[in-house]
Amino acid sequence: MGVTVDVHQVFRYPFEQVVASYLHKYPSPMEKHVTAIKTMEEKTDLSTGIIYRRRIATCQNVIPGILRKVSVLKVSDIYLEEESWLNMQERNMVMKSHCLTWTQYASLSEESVFRESLENPNWTEFIQKGRISITGAGLLNCVLEAFAQTFLNQGVKKGIRIMETLLQEQCGCPFS
């Protein structure tokens, strides 16, 4: 089965500012569940100028306490890996993320893109597709997937609000 989330958001700010805000978004008092981001690898392809980054995010386990009675869900932190390819010449950044925790029971993957808007070169489009599927939890599969759907939808909205707030603080009014 599985649950999905699809996002399309236009930030009315230039690509460079949006990407810089994204890369410094966490940890933040605006999102207490993301406690750390560590860059594990960063390198620039000298022939293309593309900057590759691999980062690990540490997030607090947000699964409700009642569900954490299941021993495998009793962990304090969840780890996510994000890989990104930043191409400043083409003004896009592609990201792929997946969960490193509970891999034998759950699959979480996201593919995202920041790119210069076709509508206005001073704006940036954000497109994201995410999927979570739970297996091996028996009757809890559907319950956990329902929780994941709600959490993903809330998380997307919160992430966009944080980006808008950061951009407003750093850049002022949006570009028209």
Backbone as ProteinMPNN parsed JSONL, in Angstrom:
{"seq_chain_A": "MGVTVDVHQVFRYPFEQVVASYLHKYPSPMEKHVTAIKTMEEKTDLSTGIIYRRRIATCQNVIPGILRKVSVLKVSDIYLEEESWLNMQERNMVMKSHCLTWTQYASLSEESVFRESLENPNWTEFIQKGRISITGAGLLNCVLEAFAQTFLNQGVKKGIRIMETLLQEQCGCPFS", "coords_chain_A": {"N_chain_A": [[0.84, -1.183, 0.0], [0.89, 2.003, 1.042], [1.582, 5.548, 1.433], [1.394, 8.776, -0.072], [2.817, 11.989, -0.849], [2.5, 14.985, -2.588], [3.926, 17.964, -3.657], [3.793, 21.289, -4.764], [5.195, 24.319, -4.845], [5.598, 27.82, -5.068], [8.127, 29.967, -4.369], [8.47, 33.339, -3.856], [11.03, 34.418, -4.321], [14.489, 34.806, -5.277], [16.346, 32.079, -6.748], [18.98, 31.546, -5.636], [18.803, 32.61, -3.044], [16.712, 31.113, -1.966], [17.737, 28.487, -2.014], [19.99, 28.821, -0.34], [18.677, 29.436, 2.069], [17.267, 27.037, 2.452], [19.387, 25.202, 2.817], [20.321, 25.989, 5.274], [18.245, 25.708, 6.995], [17.701, 23.953, 9.137], [19.263, 22.886, 12.241], [16.476, 24.445, 13.928], [14.663, 26.754, 15.971], [12.081, 26.903, 15.11], [11.337, 24.403, 14.313], [11.277, 21.9, 16.284], [11.621, 19.152, 16.18], [13.635, 18.372, 14.427], [16.778, 17.816, 15.231], [19.462, 17.885, 14.554], [21.716, 18.405, 11.806], [24.048, 16.959, 9.803], [26.717, 17.362, 7.655], [27.985, 14.923, 5.695], [29.442, 14.473, 3.458], [30.827, 16.443, 0.889], [31.325, 17.661, -2.286], [32.673, 19.088, -5.277], [32.058, 18.803, -8.663], [34.443, 19.35, -10.896], [34.296, 19.569, -13.654], [31.626, 20.114, -14.286], [30.715, 21.826, -12.349], [28.802, 21.17, -10.542], [27.609, 20.827, -7.279], [27.811, 18.351, -4.962], [26.183, 17.036, -2.142], [25.988, 15.136, 0.828], [23.957, 14.576, 3.476], [23.103, 13.941, 6.904], [20.227, 13.818, 8.786], [19.117, 14.226, 12.093], [16.316, 13.359, 13.812], [13.712, 13.804, 16.208], [11.823, 11.073, 17.459], [8.566, 10.959, 16.497], [6.411, 9.36, 16.658], [3.353, 8.479, 18.134], [3.117, 7.84, 21.683], [1.541, 5.624, 22.453], [1.775, 3.903, 20.296], [4.434, 3.392, 20.427], [4.751, 1.392, 22.184], [5.204, -0.925, 20.923], [8.063, -2.728, 20.512], [10.032, -2.285, 18.45], [9.513, 0.274, 17.632], [10.337, 1.854, 19.668], [12.406, 4.019, 19.78], [14.532, 6.809, 20.317], [15.504, 8.61, 18.454], [15.315, 9.321, 14.93], [16.839, 8.717, 11.829], [17.653, 10.377, 8.848], [18.751, 10.349, 5.5], [20.02, 12.614, 3.177], [20.684, 13.376, -0.145], [22.066, 15.742, -2.349], [22.206, 17.648, -5.383], [23.522, 20.428, -6.562], [23.182, 22.725, -9.056], [24.335, 25.53, -10.106], [24.635, 26.863, -12.526], [22.509, 25.989, -14.152], [20.573, 26.657, -12.445], [19.214, 24.95, -10.527], [18.389, 22.574, -7.985], [18.545, 19.314, -7.102], [17.191, 16.895, -4.953], [17.386, 13.921, -3.023], [15.973, 11.885, -0.608], [15.991, 9.552, 2.097], [14.861, 7.292, 4.662], [16.885, 6.111, 7.293], [16.355, 4.649, 9.478], [14.488, 1.925, 10.792], [14.479, 0.39, 8.437], [13.848, -2.223, 7.798], [11.157, -2.355, 8.197], [9.862, -0.143, 7.199], [9.62, 2.11, 4.437], [10.748, 5.124, 3.412], [10.809, 7.678, 1.153], [11.876, 10.544, -0.64], [11.763, 12.816, -3.32], [12.936, 15.808, -4.475], [12.908, 19.092, -5.951], [14.384, 22.206, -6.416], [13.963, 24.938, -8.478], [14.55, 27.537, -10.878], [11.8, 29.607, -11.492], [9.602, 29.29, -14.261], [7.744, 31.149, -14.741], [8.631, 33.542, -13.596], [11.839, 34.776, -13.413], [12.895, 35.638, -11.0], [11.731, 34.154, -9.072], [11.272, 31.008, -7.336], [10.621, 27.64, -7.919], [9.381, 24.888, -6.047], [9.277, 21.501, -5.996], [8.021, 18.474, -4.856], [7.966, 15.003, -4.235], [6.876, 12.482, -2.231], [6.997, 9.342, -0.476], [5.756, 6.901, 1.727], [5.874, 3.644, 2.897], [4.715, 0.981, 4.863], [5.673, -2.109, 6.156], [5.533, -5.397, 7.52], [4.51, -4.921, 10.041], [2.185, -6.033, 10.639], [-1.169, -5.804, 11.648], [-0.815, -3.201, 12.398], [0.218, -1.842, 10.25], [-1.603, -0.294, 8.608], [-2.493, 1.602, 10.485], [-0.109, 2.915, 11.177], [0.575, 3.907, 8.653], [-1.552, 5.68, 8.221], [-1.047, 7.532, 10.263], [1.431, 8.404, 9.322], [0.682, 9.645, 6.906], [-0.81, 11.871, 7.81], [1.2, 13.135, 9.343], [3.155, 13.65, 7.362], [1.764, 15.445, 5.659], [1.304, 17.595, 7.421], [3.948, 18.188, 8.036], [4.993, 19.043, 5.578], [3.55, 21.427, 5.163], [4.447, 22.859, 7.39], [7.218, 22.98, 6.872], [7.247, 24.59, 4.57], [6.196, 26.953, 5.637], [8.285, 27.581, 7.427], [10.394, 28.016, 5.601], [9.345, 30.255, 4.211], [9.273, 32.1, 6.331], [12.026, 32.279, 7.018], [13.051, 33.299, 4.585], [11.692, 35.731, 4.44], [12.766, 36.998, 6.706], [15.477, 37.152, 5.958], [15.512, 38.373, 3.451], [13.508, 40.233, 3.163], [10.578, 41.688, 1.744], [8.686, 39.648, -0.578], [9.63, 39.083, -4.039], [8.13, 40.64, -6.9]], "CA_chain_A": [[0.0, 0.0, 0.0], [1.739, 3.185, 1.123], [0.987, 6.879, 1.347], [2.229, 9.679, -0.849], [2.599, 13.431, -0.754], [2.997, 15.734, -3.744], [3.953, 19.378, -3.332], [4.296, 22.267, -5.734], [5.167, 25.615, -4.169], [6.43, 28.853, -5.669], [8.659, 30.969, -3.445], [8.661, 34.569, -4.626], [12.397, 34.846, -4.012], [15.445, 34.229, -6.238], [16.85, 30.722, -6.537], [20.146, 31.508, -4.743], [18.361, 32.872, -1.67], [15.887, 29.988, -1.52], [18.639, 27.353, -1.755], [20.781, 29.147, 0.86], [17.784, 29.284, 3.227], [17.003, 25.61, 2.633], [20.563, 24.512, 3.339], [20.545, 26.415, 6.658], [16.92, 25.701, 7.623], [17.708, 23.171, 10.385], [18.211, 22.932, 13.265], [15.819, 25.74, 14.082], [13.627, 26.776, 17.003], [10.771, 26.782, 14.465], [11.061, 22.97, 14.148], [12.007, 21.263, 17.388], [11.828, 17.716, 15.959], [14.907, 18.163, 13.736], [17.742, 18.233, 16.259], [20.811, 18.059, 14.005], [22.012, 18.102, 10.403], [25.503, 16.839, 9.674], [27.19, 17.119, 6.295], [28.894, 13.779, 5.708], [30.276, 14.542, 2.26], [30.552, 17.563, -0.01], [32.357, 17.747, -3.315], [32.29, 19.8, -6.489], [32.527, 18.229, -9.92], [35.141, 20.457, -11.543], [33.923, 19.7, -15.071], [30.257, 20.632, -14.426], [30.436, 22.806, -11.304], [27.715, 20.67, -9.683], [28.011, 20.558, -5.893], [27.132, 17.194, -4.376], [26.218, 16.973, -0.677], [25.268, 14.053, 1.522], [23.745, 15.022, 4.854], [22.288, 13.09, 7.77], [19.395, 14.579, 9.723], [18.666, 13.534, 13.299], [14.982, 13.852, 14.154], [13.076, 13.136, 17.335], [10.769, 10.136, 17.114], [7.281, 11.616, 16.734], [5.339, 8.367, 16.712], [2.656, 8.579, 19.419], [3.553, 6.929, 22.743], [0.759, 4.382, 22.463], [2.327, 3.019, 19.274], [5.814, 3.048, 20.795], [4.746, 0.198, 23.037], [5.811, -1.94, 20.062], [9.485, -2.556, 20.826], [10.837, -1.757, 17.353], [9.224, 1.705, 17.492], [10.863, 2.518, 20.869], [13.703, 4.659, 19.582], [14.386, 8.237, 20.596], [15.831, 9.397, 17.264], [15.168, 8.756, 13.593], [17.887, 9.286, 10.976], [17.327, 10.508, 7.433], [19.876, 10.713, 4.647], [19.66, 13.445, 2.035], [21.716, 13.667, -1.132], [21.635, 16.847, -3.211], [23.055, 18.045, -6.492], [23.249, 21.842, -6.804], [23.719, 23.193, -10.324], [24.106, 26.97, -10.128], [24.523, 27.315, -13.915], [21.14, 25.725, -14.61], [19.714, 27.158, -11.367], [18.35, 23.934, -9.937], [18.967, 21.668, -6.995], [17.787, 18.072, -6.993], [17.459, 16.225, -3.677], [16.773, 12.614, -2.764], [16.083, 11.565, 0.824], [15.37, 8.307, 2.559], [14.993, 7.026, 6.093], [17.88, 5.095, 7.642], [15.823, 3.94, 10.641], [13.372, 1.004, 10.529], [14.468, 0.016, 7.021], [13.232, -3.543, 7.599], [9.709, -2.24, 8.385], [9.289, 1.023, 6.529], [10.369, 2.739, 3.368], [10.41, 6.531, 3.233], [11.665, 8.298, 0.151], [11.429, 11.831, -1.166], [12.53, 13.438, -4.393], [12.573, 17.217, -4.491], [13.65, 19.966, -6.855], [14.247, 23.66, -6.427], [14.401, 25.422, -9.781], [14.087, 28.866, -11.263], [10.435, 29.576, -12.008], [9.41, 29.661, -15.661], [6.851, 32.312, -14.718], [9.38, 34.738, -13.221], [13.191, 34.324, -13.061], [13.196, 36.015, -9.615], [10.999, 33.24, -8.199], [11.802, 29.642, -7.298], [9.642, 26.564, -7.754], [9.751, 23.734, -5.233], [8.445, 20.35, -6.33], [8.424, 17.343, -4.008], [7.161, 13.785, -4.22], [7.316, 11.626, -1.141], [6.235, 8.101, -0.303], [6.058, 6.041, 2.871], [5.127, 2.391, 2.971], [5.019, 0.217, 6.065], [5.478, -3.555, 6.008], [6.062, -6.175, 8.636], [3.951, -4.531, 11.335], [0.881, -6.686, 10.762], [-2.35, -4.94, 11.664], [-0.413, -1.811, 12.625], [0.628, -1.207, 8.986], [-2.567, 0.744, 8.201], [-2.498, 2.656, 11.504], [1.128, 3.672, 11.018], [0.506, 4.649, 7.395], [-2.484, 6.804, 8.425], [-0.289, 8.52, 11.031], [2.463, 8.943, 8.433], [0.036, 10.554, 5.955], [-1.097, 13.11, 8.539], [2.469, 13.752, 9.714], [3.776, 14.17, 6.136], [1.034, 16.637, 5.206], [1.592, 18.677, 8.373], [5.366, 18.505, 7.903], [5.181, 19.821, 4.351], [3.037, 22.778, 5.418], [5.343, 23.509, 8.346], [8.472, 23.243, 6.175], [7.038, 25.738, 3.687], [6.092, 28.131, 6.522], [9.639, 27.897, 7.92], [11.123, 28.616, 4.482], [8.807, 31.605, 3.987], [9.719, 32.942, 7.448], [13.467, 32.522, 6.848], [13.241, 34.169, 3.433], [11.197, 37.054, 4.824], [13.744, 37.58, 7.627], [16.756, 37.391, 5.294], [15.425, 39.115, 2.193], [12.441, 41.228, 3.159], [9.353, 41.397, 0.986], [8.876, 38.81, -1.758], [9.758, 39.752, -5.325], [6.932, 40.506, -7.732]], "C_chain_A": [[0.883, 1.243, 0.0], [0.944, 4.468, 1.011], [1.953, 7.793, 0.614], [1.891, 11.131, -0.524], [3.231, 14.065, -1.987], [2.86, 17.216, -3.427], [4.434, 20.174, -4.538], [4.098, 23.633, -5.098], [6.055, 26.583, -4.933], [6.826, 29.829, -4.568], [8.961, 32.213, -4.275], [9.985, 35.242, -4.252], [13.32, 34.187, -5.015], [15.994, 32.868, -5.774], [17.978, 30.675, -5.501], [19.735, 31.699, -3.285], [17.54, 31.707, -1.114], [16.775, 28.795, -1.164], [19.467, 27.607, -0.492], [19.927, 28.984, 2.113], [17.505, 27.811, 3.508], [18.19, 24.911, 3.3], [20.867, 24.878, 4.794], [19.267, 26.395, 7.487], [16.92, 25.011, 8.988], [19.111, 23.112, 10.955], [17.711, 24.364, 13.465], [14.81, 25.673, 15.22], [12.217, 26.662, 16.41], [10.375, 25.319, 14.236], [11.891, 22.196, 15.153], [12.307, 19.786, 17.141], [13.119, 17.406, 15.201], [15.996, 18.719, 14.651], [19.151, 18.448, 15.725], [20.823, 17.736, 12.518], [23.535, 18.067, 10.301], [25.845, 16.546, 8.211], [28.266, 16.037, 6.359], [29.884, 13.842, 4.542], [29.853, 15.766, 1.453], [31.687, 17.633, -1.008], [31.782, 18.446, -4.542], [32.891, 19.099, -7.687], [33.141, 19.38, -10.723], [34.746, 20.637, -13.004], [32.539, 20.327, -15.251], [29.943, 21.753, -13.435], [29.341, 22.367, -10.347], [28.278, 20.312, -8.312], [27.148, 19.427, -5.368], [27.294, 17.263, -2.861], [25.452, 15.738, -0.21], [25.191, 14.458, 2.975], [22.874, 14.009, 5.592], [21.543, 14.006, 8.739], [19.025, 13.671, 10.895], [17.353, 14.179, 13.713], [14.448, 13.09, 15.365], [11.995, 12.197, 16.802], [9.425, 10.776, 17.485], [6.107, 10.633, 16.746], [4.68, 8.432, 18.092], [3.071, 7.474, 20.4], [2.823, 5.602, 22.751], [1.304, 3.392, 21.436], [3.758, 2.602, 19.596], [5.888, 1.895, 21.778], [5.295, -0.998, 22.253], [7.32, -1.716, 20.119], [10.298, -1.924, 19.697], [10.635, -0.249, 17.178], [9.763, 2.53, 18.657], [12.265, 3.031, 20.632], [13.511, 6.152, 19.808], [14.618, 9.084, 19.342], [15.635, 8.594, 15.988], [16.2, 9.46, 12.713], [17.45, 9.253, 9.513], [18.594, 10.897, 6.674], [19.346, 11.505, 3.456], [20.882, 13.603, 1.143], [21.187, 14.8, -2.001], [22.702, 17.147, -4.247], [22.661, 19.472, -6.864], [23.968, 22.29, -8.076], [23.385, 24.676, -10.449], [23.971, 27.497, -11.559], [23.096, 27.145, -14.433], [20.102, 26.176, -13.587], [18.675, 26.109, -10.943], [19.125, 23.132, -8.923], [18.012, 20.488, -6.866], [18.191, 17.407, -5.686], [16.736, 14.886, -3.641], [17.035, 12.286, -1.305], [15.454, 10.214, 1.088], [15.685, 8.112, 4.037], [16.011, 5.909, 6.31], [17.422, 4.221, 8.813], [14.651, 3.059, 10.187], [13.325, 0.51, 9.09], [13.842, -1.355, 6.773], [11.713, -3.49, 7.711], [9.078, -1.124, 7.564], [10.224, 1.543, 5.451], [9.856, 4.17, 3.241], [11.358, 7.081, 2.201], [11.017, 9.584, -0.332], [12.345, 12.226, -2.312], [12.02, 14.857, -4.515], [13.451, 17.977, -5.469], [13.333, 21.413, -6.503], [14.734, 24.079, -7.804], [13.844, 26.815, -10.033], [12.698, 28.732, -11.887], [10.4, 29.985, -13.473], [8.566, 30.933, -15.759], [7.602, 33.621, -14.461], [10.776, 34.297, -12.776], [13.639, 34.737, -11.651], [12.474, 35.141, -8.601], [11.596, 31.838, -8.314], [10.676, 28.651, -7.073], [10.237, 25.465, -6.878], [8.762, 22.627, -5.562], [8.954, 19.169, -5.516], [7.429, 16.203, -4.159], [7.729, 12.895, -3.131], [6.426, 10.402, -1.014], [6.719, 7.385, 0.955], [5.227, 4.782, 2.726], [5.649, 1.6, 4.157], [4.74, -1.254, 5.775], [5.965, -4.223, 7.286], [5.525, -5.784, 9.996], [2.544, -5.108, 11.508], [-0.269, -5.702, 10.677], [-2.005, -3.469, 11.869], [-0.005, -1.099, 11.334], [-0.288, -0.043, 8.626], [-2.59, 1.905, 9.188], [-1.267, 3.542, 11.339], [1.13, 4.471, 9.718], [-0.447, 5.838, 7.511], [-1.793, 7.914, 9.222], [0.746, 9.194, 10.134], [1.863, 9.944, 7.443], [-0.239, 11.906, 6.61], [0.188, 13.858, 8.849], [3.162, 14.368, 8.49], [3.091, 15.458, 5.683], [1.294, 17.829, 6.123], [3.045, 19.138, 8.226], [5.657, 19.35, 6.675], [4.733, 21.261, 4.58], [3.968, 23.544, 6.354], [6.677, 23.873, 7.685], [8.369, 24.447, 5.262], [6.919, 27.018, 4.516], [7.461, 28.557, 7.033], [10.451, 28.561, 6.809], [10.653, 30.047, 4.233], [9.279, 32.566, 5.076], [11.198, 33.284, 7.302], [13.733, 33.491, 5.697], [12.797, 35.593, 3.74], [12.217, 37.748, 5.736], [15.023, 37.977, 6.9], [16.662, 38.362, 4.121], [14.394, 40.235, 2.203], [11.268, 40.764, 2.329], [9.656, 40.501, -0.212], [8.978, 39.657, -3.033], [8.451, 39.613, -6.094], [7.314, 40.156, -9.148]], "O_chain_A": [[1.57, 1.495, -0.991], [-0.202, 4.481, 0.56], [3.169, 7.61, 0.669], [0.823, 11.441, 0.003], [4.349, 13.726, -2.375], [1.805, 17.67, -2.983], [5.364, 19.773, -5.237], [2.969, 24.052, -4.845], [7.137, 26.214, -5.391], [5.973, 30.436, -3.921], [9.644, 32.125, -5.296], [10.052, 36.427, -3.925], [12.994, 33.129, -5.555], [16.082, 32.575, -4.581], [17.938, 29.853, -4.586], [20.258, 31.028, -2.396], [17.658, 31.359, 0.061], [16.581, 28.165, -0.124], [19.627, 26.709, 0.334], [20.401, 28.45, 3.116], [17.507, 27.384, 4.663], [18.015, 24.125, 4.232], [21.594, 24.153, 5.474], [19.21, 26.996, 8.56], [16.211, 25.442, 9.897], [20.075, 23.275, 10.207], [18.417, 25.339, 13.21], [14.168, 24.641, 15.414], [11.265, 26.359, 17.129], [9.204, 25.028, 13.991], [13.055, 21.878, 14.908], [13.16, 19.215, 17.82], [13.648, 16.3, 15.315], [16.121, 19.932, 14.823], [19.957, 19.121, 16.367], [20.048, 16.91, 12.036], [24.217, 19.024, 10.667], [25.326, 15.603, 7.615], [29.309, 16.211, 6.988], [31.003, 13.336, 4.627], [28.667, 16.078, 1.352], [32.86, 17.66, -0.635], [30.58, 18.401, -4.805], [34.092, 18.832, -7.724], [32.428, 20.278, -11.172], [34.85, 21.74, -13.54], [32.293, 20.997, -16.254], [29.019, 22.538, -13.652], [28.986, 23.112, -9.433], [29.275, 19.6, -8.194], [25.922, 19.524, -5.33], [28.386, 17.514, -2.353], [24.425, 15.359, -0.773], [26.211, 14.661, 3.633], [22.037, 13.324, 5.003], [22.138, 14.846, 9.413], [18.668, 12.507, 10.712], [17.283, 15.387, 13.937], [14.698, 11.896, 15.526], [11.334, 12.5, 15.808], [9.183, 11.094, 18.65], [4.948, 11.04, 16.835], [5.375, 8.439, 19.108], [3.337, 6.338, 20.007], [3.424, 4.564, 23.028], [1.299, 2.183, 21.673], [4.241, 1.584, 19.101], [6.979, 1.47, 22.159], [5.788, -1.962, 22.839], [7.796, -0.625, 19.806], [11.174, -1.102, 19.966], [11.504, 0.429, 16.63], [9.665, 3.758, 18.648], [13.218, 2.528, 21.227], [12.444, 6.695, 19.521], [14.011, 10.143, 19.181], [15.768, 7.371, 15.968], [16.408, 10.667, 12.841], [16.949, 8.245, 9.014], [19.404, 11.684, 7.163], [18.366, 11.123, 2.818], [21.974, 13.923, 1.613], [20.007, 14.823, -2.351], [23.898, 16.942, -4.038], [21.585, 19.696, -7.42], [25.195, 22.241, -8.163], [22.279, 25.035, -10.852], [23.263, 28.479, -11.784], [22.546, 28.042, -15.071], [18.899, 26.088, -13.832], [17.466, 26.334, -10.988], [20.35, 23.022, -8.989], [16.83, 20.652, -6.561], [19.372, 17.356, -5.344], [15.629, 14.741, -4.159], [18.163, 12.391, -0.822], [14.521, 9.79, 0.406], [16.632, 8.682, 4.579], [16.004, 4.897, 5.609], [18.023, 3.186, 9.1], [13.909, 3.438, 9.281], [12.243, 0.238, 8.57], [13.36, -1.628, 5.674], [11.036, -4.458, 7.365], [7.883, -1.166, 7.27], [11.446, 1.429, 5.545], [8.671, 4.394, 2.991], [12.576, 6.97, 2.347], [9.795, 9.7, -0.42], [13.554, 11.994, -2.269], [10.817, 15.085, -4.643], [14.573, 17.573, -5.776], [12.176, 21.79, -6.319], [15.789, 23.634, -8.255], [12.818, 27.212, -9.48], [12.459, 27.849, -12.71], [11.091, 30.92, -13.878], [8.66, 31.687, -16.727], [7.268, 34.665, -15.022], [10.886, 33.508, -11.837], [14.652, 34.24, -11.159], [12.593, 35.363, -7.396], [12.322, 31.527, -9.259], [9.875, 28.803, -6.151], [11.426, 25.155, -6.956], [7.552, 22.802, -5.421], [10.153, 18.891, -5.484], [6.217, 16.413, -4.204], [8.923, 12.595, -3.117], [5.255, 10.423, -1.394], [7.918, 7.28, 1.212], [4.026, 4.843, 2.464], [6.851, 1.554, 4.421], [3.698, -1.599, 5.217], [6.739, -3.635, 8.041], [6.028, -6.261, 11.013], [1.809, -4.715, 12.413], [-0.342, -4.879, 9.764], [-2.807, -2.591, 11.551], [0.108, 0.126, 11.322], [0.183, 1.065, 8.368], [-2.694, 3.062, 8.782], [-1.368, 4.769, 11.357], [1.632, 5.594, 9.685], [-0.172, 6.9, 6.952], [-1.934, 9.094, 8.899], [0.916, 10.412, 10.182], [2.47, 10.979, 7.169], [0.061, 12.955, 6.039], [0.269, 15.069, 8.648], [3.694, 15.475, 8.569], [3.757, 16.442, 5.364], [1.484, 18.948, 5.647], [3.333, 20.333, 8.284], [6.475, 20.268, 6.726], [5.447, 22.202, 4.234], [4.243, 24.725, 6.142], [7.205, 24.96, 7.917], [9.302, 25.246, 5.184], [7.474, 28.052, 4.144], [7.77, 29.748, 7.073], [11.125, 29.562, 7.052], [11.473, 30.949, 4.062], [9.641, 33.707, 4.789], [11.584, 34.444, 7.445], [14.552, 34.401, 5.827], [13.457, 36.553, 3.341], [12.502, 38.934, 5.567], [15.595, 39.028, 7.19], [17.613, 39.086, 3.829], [14.416, 41.1, 1.327], [11.003, 39.566, 2.231], [10.739, 40.575, -0.793], [8.483, 40.783, -3.095], [7.748, 38.611, -5.967], [6.441, 40.0, -10.002]]}, "name": "protein", "num_of_chains": 1, "seq": "MGVTVDVHQVFRYPFEQVVASYLHKYPSPMEKHVTAIKTMEEKTDLSTGIIYRRRIATCQNVIPGILRKVSVLKVSDIYLEEESWLNMQERNMVMKSHCLTWTQYASLSEESVFRESLENPNWTEFIQKGRISITGAGLLNCVLEAFAQTFLNQGVKKGIRIMETLLQEQCGCPFS"}
